[in-house]
Coordinates of N, CA and C in Angstrom, one line a residue:
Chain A
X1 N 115.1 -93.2 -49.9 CA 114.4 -93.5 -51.1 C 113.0 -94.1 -50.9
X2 N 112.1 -94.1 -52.3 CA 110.6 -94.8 -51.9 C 110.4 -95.8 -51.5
X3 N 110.0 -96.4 -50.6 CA 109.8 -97.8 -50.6 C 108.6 -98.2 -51.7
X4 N 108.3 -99.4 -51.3 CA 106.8 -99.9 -52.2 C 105.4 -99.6 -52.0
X5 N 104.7 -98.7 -52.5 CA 103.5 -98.0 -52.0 C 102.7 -98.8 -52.4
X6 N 100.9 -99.0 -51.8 CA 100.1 -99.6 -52.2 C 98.5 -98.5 -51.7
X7 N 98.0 -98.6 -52.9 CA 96.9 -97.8 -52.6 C 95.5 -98.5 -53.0
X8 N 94.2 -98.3 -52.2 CA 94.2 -97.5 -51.3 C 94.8 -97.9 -50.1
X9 N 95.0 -97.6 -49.2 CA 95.1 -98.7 -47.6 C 94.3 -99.3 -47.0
X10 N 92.9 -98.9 -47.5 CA 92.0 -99.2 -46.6 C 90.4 -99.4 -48.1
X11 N 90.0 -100.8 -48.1 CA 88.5 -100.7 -49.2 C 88.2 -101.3 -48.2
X12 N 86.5 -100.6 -48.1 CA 85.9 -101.7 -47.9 C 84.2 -101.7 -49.3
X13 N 84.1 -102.6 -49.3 CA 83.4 -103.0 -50.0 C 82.2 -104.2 -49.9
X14 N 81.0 -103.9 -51.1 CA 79.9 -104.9 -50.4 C 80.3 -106.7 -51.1
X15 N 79.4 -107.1 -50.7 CA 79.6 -108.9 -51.7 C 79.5 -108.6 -52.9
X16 N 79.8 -109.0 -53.9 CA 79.3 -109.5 -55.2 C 80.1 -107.8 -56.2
X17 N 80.8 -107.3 -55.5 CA 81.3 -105.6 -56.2 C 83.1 -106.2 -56.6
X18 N 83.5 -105.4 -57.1 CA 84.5 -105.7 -58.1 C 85.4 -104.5 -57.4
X19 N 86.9 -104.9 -57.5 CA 87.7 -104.0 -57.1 C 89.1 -104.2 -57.4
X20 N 89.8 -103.0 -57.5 CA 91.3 -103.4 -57.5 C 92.2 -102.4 -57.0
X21 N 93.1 -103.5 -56.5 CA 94.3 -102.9 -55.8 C 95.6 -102.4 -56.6
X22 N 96.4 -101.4 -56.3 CA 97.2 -100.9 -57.0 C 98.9 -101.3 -56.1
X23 N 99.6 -101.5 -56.8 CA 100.8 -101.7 -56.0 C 102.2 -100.9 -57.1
X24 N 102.9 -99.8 -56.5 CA 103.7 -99.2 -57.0 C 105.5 -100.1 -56.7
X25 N 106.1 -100.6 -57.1 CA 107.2 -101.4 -57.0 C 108.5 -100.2 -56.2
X26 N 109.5 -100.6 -55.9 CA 110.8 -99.7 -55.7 C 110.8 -99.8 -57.5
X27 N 111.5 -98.3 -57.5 CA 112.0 -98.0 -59.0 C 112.7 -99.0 -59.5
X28 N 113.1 -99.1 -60.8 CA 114.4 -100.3 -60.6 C 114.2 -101.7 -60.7
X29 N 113.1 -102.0 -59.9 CA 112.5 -103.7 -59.6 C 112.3 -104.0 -60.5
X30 N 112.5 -105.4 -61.2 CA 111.9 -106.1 -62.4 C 111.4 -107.1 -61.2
X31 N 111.5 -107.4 -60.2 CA 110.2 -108.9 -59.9 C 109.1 -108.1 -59.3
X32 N 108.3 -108.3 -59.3 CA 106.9 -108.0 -58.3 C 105.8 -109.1 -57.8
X33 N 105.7 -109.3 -56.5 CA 105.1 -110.3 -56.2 C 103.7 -109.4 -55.3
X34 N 102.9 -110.2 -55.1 CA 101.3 -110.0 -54.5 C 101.3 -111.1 -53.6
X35 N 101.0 -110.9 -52.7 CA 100.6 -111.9 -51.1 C 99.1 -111.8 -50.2
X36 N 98.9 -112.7 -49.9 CA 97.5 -112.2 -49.0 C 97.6 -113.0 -47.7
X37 N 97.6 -111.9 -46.9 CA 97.4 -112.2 -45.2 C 95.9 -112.0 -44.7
X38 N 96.0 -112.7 -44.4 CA 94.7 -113.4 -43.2 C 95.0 -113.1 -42.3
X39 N 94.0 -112.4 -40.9 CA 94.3 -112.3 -40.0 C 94.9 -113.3 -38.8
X40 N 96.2 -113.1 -37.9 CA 96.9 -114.2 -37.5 C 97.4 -115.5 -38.5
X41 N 97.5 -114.8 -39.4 CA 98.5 -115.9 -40.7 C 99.8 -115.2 -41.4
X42 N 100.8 -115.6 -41.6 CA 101.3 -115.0 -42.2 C 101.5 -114.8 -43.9
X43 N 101.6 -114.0 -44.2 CA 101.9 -114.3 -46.0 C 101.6 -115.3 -47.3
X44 N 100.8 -115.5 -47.7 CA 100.5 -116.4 -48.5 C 100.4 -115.7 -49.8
X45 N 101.3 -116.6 -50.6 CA 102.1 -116.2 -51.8 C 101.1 -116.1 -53.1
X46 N 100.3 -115.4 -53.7 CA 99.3 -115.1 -54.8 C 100.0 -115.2 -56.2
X47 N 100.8 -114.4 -56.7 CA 101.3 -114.1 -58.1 C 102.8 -113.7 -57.9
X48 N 103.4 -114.0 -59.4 CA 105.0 -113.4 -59.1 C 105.2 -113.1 -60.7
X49 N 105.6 -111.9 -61.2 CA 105.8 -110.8 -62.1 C 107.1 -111.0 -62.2
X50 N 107.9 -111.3 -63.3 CA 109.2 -111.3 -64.0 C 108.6 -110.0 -65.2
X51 N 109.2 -108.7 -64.9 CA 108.7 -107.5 -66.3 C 107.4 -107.7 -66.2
X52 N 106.9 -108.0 -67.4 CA 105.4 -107.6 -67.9 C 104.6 -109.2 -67.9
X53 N 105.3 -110.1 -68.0 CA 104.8 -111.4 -67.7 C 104.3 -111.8 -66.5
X54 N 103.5 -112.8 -66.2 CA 103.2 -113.1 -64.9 C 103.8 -114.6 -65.0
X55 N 104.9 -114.7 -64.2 CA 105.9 -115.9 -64.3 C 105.1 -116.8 -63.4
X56 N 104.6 -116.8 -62.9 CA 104.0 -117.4 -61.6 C 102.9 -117.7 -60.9
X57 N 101.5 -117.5 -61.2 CA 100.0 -117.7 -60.5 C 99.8 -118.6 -60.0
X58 N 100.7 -119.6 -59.7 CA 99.9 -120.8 -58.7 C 99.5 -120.3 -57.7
X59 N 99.5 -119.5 -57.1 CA 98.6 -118.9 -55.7 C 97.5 -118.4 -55.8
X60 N 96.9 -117.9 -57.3 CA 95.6 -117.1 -57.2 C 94.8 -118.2 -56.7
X61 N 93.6 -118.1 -55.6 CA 92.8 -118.8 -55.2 C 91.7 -119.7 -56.6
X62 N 91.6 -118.2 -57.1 CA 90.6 -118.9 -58.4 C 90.3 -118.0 -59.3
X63 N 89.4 -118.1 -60.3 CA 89.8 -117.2 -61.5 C 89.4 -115.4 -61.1
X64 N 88.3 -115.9 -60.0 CA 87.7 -114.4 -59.9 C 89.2 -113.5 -59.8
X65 N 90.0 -114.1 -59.4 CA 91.4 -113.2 -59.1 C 92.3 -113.3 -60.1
X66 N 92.5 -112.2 -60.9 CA 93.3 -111.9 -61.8 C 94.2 -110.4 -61.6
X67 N 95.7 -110.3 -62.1 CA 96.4 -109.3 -61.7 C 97.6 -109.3 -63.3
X68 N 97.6 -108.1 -63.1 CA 98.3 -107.1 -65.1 C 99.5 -106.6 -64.0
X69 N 100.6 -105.8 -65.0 CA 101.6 -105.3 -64.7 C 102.0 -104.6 -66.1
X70 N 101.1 -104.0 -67.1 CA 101.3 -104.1 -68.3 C 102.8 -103.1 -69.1
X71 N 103.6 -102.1 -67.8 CA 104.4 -102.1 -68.7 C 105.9 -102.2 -67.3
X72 N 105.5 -103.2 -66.9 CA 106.8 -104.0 -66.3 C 107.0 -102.3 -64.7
X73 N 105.7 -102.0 -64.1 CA 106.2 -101.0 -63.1 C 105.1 -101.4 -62.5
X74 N 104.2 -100.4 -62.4 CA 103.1 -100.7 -61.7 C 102.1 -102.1 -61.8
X75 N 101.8 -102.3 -60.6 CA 100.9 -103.7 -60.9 C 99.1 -103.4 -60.4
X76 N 98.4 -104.0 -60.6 CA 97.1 -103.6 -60.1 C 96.1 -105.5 -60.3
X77 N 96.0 -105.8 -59.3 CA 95.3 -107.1 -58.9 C 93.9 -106.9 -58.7
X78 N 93.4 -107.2 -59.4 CA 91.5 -107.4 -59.5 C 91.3 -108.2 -59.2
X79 N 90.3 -108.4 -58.5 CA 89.0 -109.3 -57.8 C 87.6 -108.9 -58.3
X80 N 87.2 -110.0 -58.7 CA 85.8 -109.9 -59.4 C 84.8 -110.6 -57.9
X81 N 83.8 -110.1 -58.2 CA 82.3 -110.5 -57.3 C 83.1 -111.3 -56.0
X82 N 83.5 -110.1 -55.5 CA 84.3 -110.6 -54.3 C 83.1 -111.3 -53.2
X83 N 84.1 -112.0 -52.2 CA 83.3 -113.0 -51.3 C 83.7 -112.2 -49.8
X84 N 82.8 -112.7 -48.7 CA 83.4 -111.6 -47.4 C 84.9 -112.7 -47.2
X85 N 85.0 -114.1 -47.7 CA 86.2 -114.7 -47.3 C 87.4 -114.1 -48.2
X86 N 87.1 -112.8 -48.9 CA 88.6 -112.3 -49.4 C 89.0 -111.5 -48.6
X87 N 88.2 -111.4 -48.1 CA 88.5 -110.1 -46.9 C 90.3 -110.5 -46.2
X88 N 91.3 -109.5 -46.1 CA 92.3 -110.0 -46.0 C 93.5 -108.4 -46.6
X89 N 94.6 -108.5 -46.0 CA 95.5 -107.8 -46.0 C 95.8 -108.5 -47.3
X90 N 96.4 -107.3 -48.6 CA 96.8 -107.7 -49.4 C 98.0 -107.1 -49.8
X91 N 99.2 -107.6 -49.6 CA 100.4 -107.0 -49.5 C 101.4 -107.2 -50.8
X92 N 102.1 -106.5 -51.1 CA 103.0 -106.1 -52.4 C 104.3 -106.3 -52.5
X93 N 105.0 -106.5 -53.0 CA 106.5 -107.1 -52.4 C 107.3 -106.6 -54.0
X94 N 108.7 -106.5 -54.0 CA 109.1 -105.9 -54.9 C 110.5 -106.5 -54.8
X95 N 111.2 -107.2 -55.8 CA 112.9 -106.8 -55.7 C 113.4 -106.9 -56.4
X96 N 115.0 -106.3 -56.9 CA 115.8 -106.4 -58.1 C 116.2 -107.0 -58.6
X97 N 116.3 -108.3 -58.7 CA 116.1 -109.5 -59.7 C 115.1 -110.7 -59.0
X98 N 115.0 -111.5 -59.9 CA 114.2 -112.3 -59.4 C 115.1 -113.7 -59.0
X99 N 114.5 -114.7 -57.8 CA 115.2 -115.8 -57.9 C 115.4 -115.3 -56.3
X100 N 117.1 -115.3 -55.7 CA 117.2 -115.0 -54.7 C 117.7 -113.7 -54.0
X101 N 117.2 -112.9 -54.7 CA 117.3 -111.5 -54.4 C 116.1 -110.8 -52.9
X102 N 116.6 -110.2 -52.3 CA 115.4 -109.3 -51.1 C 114.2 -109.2 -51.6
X103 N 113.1 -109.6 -51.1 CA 112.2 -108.6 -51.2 C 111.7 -108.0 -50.4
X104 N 111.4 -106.6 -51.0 CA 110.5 -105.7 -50.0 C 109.2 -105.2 -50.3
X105 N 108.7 -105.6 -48.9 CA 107.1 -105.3 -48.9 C 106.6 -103.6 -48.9
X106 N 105.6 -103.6 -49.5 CA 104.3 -102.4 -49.5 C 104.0 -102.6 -47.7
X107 N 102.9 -101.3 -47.2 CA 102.3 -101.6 -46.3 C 101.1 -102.0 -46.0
X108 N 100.3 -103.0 -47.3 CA 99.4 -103.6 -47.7 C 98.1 -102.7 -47.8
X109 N 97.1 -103.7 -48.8 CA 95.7 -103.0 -48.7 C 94.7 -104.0 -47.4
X110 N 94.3 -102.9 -46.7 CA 93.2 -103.9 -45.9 C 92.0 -103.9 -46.9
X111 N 91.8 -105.4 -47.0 CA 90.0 -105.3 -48.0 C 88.8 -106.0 -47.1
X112 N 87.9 -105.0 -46.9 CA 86.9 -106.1 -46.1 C 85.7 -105.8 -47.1
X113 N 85.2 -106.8 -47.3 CA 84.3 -107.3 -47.9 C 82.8 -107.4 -46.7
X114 N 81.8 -106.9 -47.4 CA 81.3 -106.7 -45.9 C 79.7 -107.9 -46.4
Chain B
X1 N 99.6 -130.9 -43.7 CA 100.7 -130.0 -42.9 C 101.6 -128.9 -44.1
X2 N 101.4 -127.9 -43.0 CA 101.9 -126.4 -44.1 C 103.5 -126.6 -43.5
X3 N 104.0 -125.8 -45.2 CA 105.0 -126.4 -45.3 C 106.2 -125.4 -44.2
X4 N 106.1 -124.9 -43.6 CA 106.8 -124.0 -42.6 C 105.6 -123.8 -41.5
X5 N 106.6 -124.2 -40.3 CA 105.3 -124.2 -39.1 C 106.0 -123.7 -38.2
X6 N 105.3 -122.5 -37.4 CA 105.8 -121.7 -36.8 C 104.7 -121.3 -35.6
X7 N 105.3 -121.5 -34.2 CA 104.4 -121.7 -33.1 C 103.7 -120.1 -32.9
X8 N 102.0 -119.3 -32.8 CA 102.3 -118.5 -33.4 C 102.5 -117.3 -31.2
X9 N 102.4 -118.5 -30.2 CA 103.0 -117.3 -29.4 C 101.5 -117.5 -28.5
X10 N 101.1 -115.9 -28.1 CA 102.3 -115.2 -27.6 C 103.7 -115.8 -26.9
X11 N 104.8 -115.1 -27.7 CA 105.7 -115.2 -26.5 C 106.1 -114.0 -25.8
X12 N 106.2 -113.9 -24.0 CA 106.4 -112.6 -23.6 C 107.8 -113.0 -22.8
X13 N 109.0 -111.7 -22.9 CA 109.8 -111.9 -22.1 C 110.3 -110.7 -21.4
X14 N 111.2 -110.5 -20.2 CA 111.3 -109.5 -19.6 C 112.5 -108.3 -20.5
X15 N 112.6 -107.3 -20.4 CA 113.4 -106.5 -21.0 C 114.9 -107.3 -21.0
X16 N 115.7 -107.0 -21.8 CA 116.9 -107.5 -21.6 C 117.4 -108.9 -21.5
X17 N 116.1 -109.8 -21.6 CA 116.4 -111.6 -22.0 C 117.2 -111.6 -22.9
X18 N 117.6 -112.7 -23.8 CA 118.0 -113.4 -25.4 C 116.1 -114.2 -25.0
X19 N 115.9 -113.8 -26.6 CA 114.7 -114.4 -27.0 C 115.1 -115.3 -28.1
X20 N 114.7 -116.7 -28.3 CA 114.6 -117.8 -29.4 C 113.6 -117.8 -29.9
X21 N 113.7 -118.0 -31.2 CA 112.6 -117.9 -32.2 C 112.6 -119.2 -33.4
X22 N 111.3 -119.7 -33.1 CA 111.7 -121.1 -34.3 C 110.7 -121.4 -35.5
X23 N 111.1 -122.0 -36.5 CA 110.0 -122.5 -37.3 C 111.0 -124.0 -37.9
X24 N 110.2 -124.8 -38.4 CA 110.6 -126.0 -38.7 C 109.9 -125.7 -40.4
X25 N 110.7 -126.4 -41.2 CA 110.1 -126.5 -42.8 C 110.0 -127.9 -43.7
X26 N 109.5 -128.4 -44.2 CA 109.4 -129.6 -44.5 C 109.5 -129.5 -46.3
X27 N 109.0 -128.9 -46.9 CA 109.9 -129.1 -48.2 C 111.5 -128.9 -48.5
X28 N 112.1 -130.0 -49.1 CA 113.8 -130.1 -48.9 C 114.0 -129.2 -50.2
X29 N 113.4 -128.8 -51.1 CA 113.7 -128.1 -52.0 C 113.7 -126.6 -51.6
X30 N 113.7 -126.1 -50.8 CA 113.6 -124.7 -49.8 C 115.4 -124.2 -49.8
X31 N 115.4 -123.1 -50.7 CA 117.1 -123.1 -50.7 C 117.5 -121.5 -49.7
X32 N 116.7 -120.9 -49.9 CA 117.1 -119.5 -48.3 C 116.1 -119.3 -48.0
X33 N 116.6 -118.9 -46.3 CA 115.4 -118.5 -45.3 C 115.6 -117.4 -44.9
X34 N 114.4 -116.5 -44.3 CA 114.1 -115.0 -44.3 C 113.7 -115.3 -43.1
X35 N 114.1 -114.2 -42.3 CA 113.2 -114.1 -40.9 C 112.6 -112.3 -41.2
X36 N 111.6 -112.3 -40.8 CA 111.0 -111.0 -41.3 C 110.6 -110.4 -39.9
X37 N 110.3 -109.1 -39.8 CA 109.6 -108.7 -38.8 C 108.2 -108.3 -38.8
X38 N 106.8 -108.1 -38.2 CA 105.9 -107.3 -38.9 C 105.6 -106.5 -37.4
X39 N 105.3 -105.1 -37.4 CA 104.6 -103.9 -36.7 C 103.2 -104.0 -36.6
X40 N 102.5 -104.0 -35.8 CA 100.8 -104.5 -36.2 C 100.6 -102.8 -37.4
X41 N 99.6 -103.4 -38.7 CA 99.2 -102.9 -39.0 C 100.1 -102.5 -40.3
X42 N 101.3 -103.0 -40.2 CA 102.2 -102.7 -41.6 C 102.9 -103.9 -42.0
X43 N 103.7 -103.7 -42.9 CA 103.9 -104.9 -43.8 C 105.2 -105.2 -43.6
X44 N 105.4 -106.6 -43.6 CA 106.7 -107.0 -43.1 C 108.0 -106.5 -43.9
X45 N 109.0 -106.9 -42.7 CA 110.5 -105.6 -42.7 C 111.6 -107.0 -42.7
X46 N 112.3 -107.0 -43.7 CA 113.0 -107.5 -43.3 C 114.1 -107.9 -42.5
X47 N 114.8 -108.8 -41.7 CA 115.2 -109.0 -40.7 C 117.1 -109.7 -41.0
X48 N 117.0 -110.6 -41.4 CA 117.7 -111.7 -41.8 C 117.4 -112.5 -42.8
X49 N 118.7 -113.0 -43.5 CA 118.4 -113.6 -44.7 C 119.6 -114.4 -45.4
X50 N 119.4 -115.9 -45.3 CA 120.4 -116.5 -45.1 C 120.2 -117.9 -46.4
X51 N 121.2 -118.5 -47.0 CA 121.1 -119.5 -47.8 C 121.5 -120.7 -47.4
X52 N 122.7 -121.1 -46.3 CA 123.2 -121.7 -46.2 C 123.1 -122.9 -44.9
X53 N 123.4 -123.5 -44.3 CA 123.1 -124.0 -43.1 C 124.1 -123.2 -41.9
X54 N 124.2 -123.0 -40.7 CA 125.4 -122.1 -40.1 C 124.3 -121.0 -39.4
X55 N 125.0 -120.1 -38.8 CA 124.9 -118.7 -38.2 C 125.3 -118.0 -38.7
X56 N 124.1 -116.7 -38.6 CA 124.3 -115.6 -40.0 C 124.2 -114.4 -38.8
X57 N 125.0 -113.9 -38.2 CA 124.9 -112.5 -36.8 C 124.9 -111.0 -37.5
X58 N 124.3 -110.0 -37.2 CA 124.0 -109.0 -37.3 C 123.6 -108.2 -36.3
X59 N 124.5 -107.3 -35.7 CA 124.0 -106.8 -34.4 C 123.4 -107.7 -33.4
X60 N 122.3 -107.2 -32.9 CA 121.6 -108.5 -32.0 C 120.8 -109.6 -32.0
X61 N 120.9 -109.6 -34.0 CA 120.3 -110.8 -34.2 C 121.2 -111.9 -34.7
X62 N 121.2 -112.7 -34.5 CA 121.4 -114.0 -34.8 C 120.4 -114.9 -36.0
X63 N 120.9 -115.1 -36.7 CA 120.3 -116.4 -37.3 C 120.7 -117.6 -37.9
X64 N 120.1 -119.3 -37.5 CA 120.5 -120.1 -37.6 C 119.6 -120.9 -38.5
X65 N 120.3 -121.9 -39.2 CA 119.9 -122.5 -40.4 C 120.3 -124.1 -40.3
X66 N 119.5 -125.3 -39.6 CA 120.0 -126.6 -40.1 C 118.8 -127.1 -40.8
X67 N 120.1 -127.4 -42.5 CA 119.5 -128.2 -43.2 C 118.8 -129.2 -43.2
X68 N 120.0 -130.5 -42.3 CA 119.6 -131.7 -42.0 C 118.3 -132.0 -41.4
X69 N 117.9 -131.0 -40.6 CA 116.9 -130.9 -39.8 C 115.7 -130.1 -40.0
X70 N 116.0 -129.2 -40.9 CA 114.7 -128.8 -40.6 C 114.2 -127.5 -40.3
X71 N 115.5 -127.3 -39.8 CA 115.2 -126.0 -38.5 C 115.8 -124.6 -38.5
X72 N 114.7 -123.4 -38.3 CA 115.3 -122.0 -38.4 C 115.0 -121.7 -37.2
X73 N 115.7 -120.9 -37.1 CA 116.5 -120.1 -35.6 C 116.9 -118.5 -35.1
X74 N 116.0 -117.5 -34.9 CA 116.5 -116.6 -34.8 C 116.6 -116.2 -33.1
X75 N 117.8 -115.9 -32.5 CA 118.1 -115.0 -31.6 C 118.1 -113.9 -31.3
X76 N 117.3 -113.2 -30.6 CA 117.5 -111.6 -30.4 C 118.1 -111.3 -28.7
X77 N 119.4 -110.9 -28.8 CA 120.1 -110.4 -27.8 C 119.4 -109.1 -27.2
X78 N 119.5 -109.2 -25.7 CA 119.1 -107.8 -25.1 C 118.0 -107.6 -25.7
X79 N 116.8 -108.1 -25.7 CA 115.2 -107.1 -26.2 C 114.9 -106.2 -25.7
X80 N 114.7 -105.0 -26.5 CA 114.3 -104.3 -26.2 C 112.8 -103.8 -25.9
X81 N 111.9 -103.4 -25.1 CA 110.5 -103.2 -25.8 C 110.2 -103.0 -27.1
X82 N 111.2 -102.3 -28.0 CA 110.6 -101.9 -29.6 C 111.4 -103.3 -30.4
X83 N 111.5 -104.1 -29.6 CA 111.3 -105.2 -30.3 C 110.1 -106.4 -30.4
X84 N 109.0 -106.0 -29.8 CA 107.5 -106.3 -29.4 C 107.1 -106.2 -30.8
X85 N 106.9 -107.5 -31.6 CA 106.1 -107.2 -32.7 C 105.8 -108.6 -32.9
X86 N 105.6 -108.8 -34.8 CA 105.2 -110.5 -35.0 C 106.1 -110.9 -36.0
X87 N 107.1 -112.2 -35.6 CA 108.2 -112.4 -36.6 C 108.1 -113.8 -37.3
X88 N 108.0 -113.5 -38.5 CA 107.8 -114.2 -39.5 C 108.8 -114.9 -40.3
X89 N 108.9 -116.2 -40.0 CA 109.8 -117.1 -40.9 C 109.3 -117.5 -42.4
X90 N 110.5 -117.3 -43.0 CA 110.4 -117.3 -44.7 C 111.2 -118.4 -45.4
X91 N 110.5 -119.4 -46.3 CA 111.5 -120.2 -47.0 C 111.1 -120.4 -48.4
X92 N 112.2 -120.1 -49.0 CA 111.7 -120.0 -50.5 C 113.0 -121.0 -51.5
X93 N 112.7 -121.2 -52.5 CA 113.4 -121.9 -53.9 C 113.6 -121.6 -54.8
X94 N 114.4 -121.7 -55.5 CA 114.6 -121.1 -56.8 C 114.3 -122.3 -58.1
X95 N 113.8 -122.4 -58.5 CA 112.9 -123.7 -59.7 C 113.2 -123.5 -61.0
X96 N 114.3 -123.4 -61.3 CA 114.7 -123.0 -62.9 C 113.9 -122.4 -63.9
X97 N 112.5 -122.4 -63.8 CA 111.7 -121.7 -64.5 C 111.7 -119.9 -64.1
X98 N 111.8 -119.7 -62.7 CA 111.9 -118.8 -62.3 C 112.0 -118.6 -60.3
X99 N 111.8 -117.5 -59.7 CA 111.8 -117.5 -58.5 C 110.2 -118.5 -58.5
X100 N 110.3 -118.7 -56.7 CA 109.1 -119.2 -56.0 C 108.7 -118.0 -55.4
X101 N 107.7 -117.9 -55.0 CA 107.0 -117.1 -53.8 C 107.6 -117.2 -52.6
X102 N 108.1 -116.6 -51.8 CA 107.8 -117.3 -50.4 C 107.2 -118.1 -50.0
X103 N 107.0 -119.1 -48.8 CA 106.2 -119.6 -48.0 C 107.0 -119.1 -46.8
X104 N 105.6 -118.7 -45.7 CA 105.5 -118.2 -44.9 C 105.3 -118.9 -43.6
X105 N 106.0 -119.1 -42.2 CA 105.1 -119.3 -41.2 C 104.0 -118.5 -40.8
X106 N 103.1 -118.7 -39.4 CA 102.0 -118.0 -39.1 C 102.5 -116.7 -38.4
X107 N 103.7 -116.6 -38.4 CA 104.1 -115.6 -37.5 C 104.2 -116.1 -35.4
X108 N 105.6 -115.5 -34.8 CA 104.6 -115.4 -33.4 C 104.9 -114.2 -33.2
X109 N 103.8 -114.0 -31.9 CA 103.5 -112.1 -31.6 C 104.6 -112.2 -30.4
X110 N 105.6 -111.9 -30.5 CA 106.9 -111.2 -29.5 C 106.4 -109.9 -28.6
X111 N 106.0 -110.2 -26.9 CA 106.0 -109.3 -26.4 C 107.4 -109.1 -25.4
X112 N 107.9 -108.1 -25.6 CA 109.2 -107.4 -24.4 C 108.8 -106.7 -23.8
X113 N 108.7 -107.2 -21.9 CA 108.1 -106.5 -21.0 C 109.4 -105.2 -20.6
X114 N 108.3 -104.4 -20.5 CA 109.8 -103.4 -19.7 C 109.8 -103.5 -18.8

């Protein structure tokens, strides 16, 4: 079956440009979470999606970063007047209930900010 | 101090060792732990996934959980070379309002010499 797709795999982009990432869930999923890795870091937790609500944002760094899910499937996370410090693996995580259920990850977006 | 700390490596061992794997966590509110795997360049795979304090065995992995202490634990019997990657410890909560995010160690990079 599909796993969790994320598109594109690869932006790169200049300072101060606007962009967003797309994250497709396993079918089925009502949780969806968003992560950002740093190089030699592991996972650091951004947003968490219960359906169409965003149950969760204590991780966005700051407002330039905002993320929709508007009908409980796909999600897509925007960064405004990005900095070269967002530069970072941005990975998608998906699972069938929320709480203590699996999740599974996308194969992330690389974003370099240049 | 980040709340899961995980030494990030390298660790290299010969084909066919038992390799130990640790991360320590310091929020007591942390109710299951994930040990994840990651491939360079893709997004972490899940491994093991455990709630309780005890040994959780699955083929050649092992995983161990003390509460009292602190302490996650994964074993890998017989390494293989295609077990050469970066394994990532996970501890997460459940907070009545909804799930938490993960928190993540930094990963360490596992090499298996052949």
């Amino acid at each position: 079956g599909a796993g969790v797709s994320q598109t594109p795999s690869n932006k790169v982009t200049e300072k101060g440009k606007y962009v967003e990432l797309r994250c497709d869930p396993i079918s089925g999923h009502t949780a969806l979470y968003w992560y950002r890795q740093s190089l030699g870091q592991g996972p650091e937790f951004l947003i968490y999606f219960q359906g169409t609500g965003a149950a969760d944002d204590s991780g966005l760094p700051n407002d330039r970063f905002f993320a929709v899910r508007p009908e409980g499937s796909v999600s897509t996370l925007k960064i405004q007047r990005t900095e070269r410090g967002d530069s970072a693996v941005y990975l998608c995580a998906s699972s069938l209930l929320a709480g203590y259920d699996t999740q599974y990850f996308g194969p992330g977006t690389r974003l370099t900010v240049l | 101090q980040k709340e899961v700390e995980q030494d990030p490596g390298p660790l290299s061992v010969p084909e066919g060792a038992i390799v130990s794997l640790n991360c320590t966590y310091s929020n007591s509110a942390f109710q299951y732990f994930m040990w994840y795997r990651q491939y360079s360049r893709k997004g972490p795979e899940l491994l093991m996934y455990t709630y309780s304090s005890g040994n959780k065995e699955d083929g050649r992995f092992t995983a161990q959980v003390d509460k009292s202490s602190k302490y996650i634990s994964l074993f890998i019997r017989d390494s293989q070379p295609s077990d050469s990657a970066t394994y990532l410890c996970a501890s997460g909560g459940y907070s009545g309002g909804g799930a938490d995010g993960l928190t993540f160690g930094k990963g360490t990079h596992l090499i298996i010499q052949p």
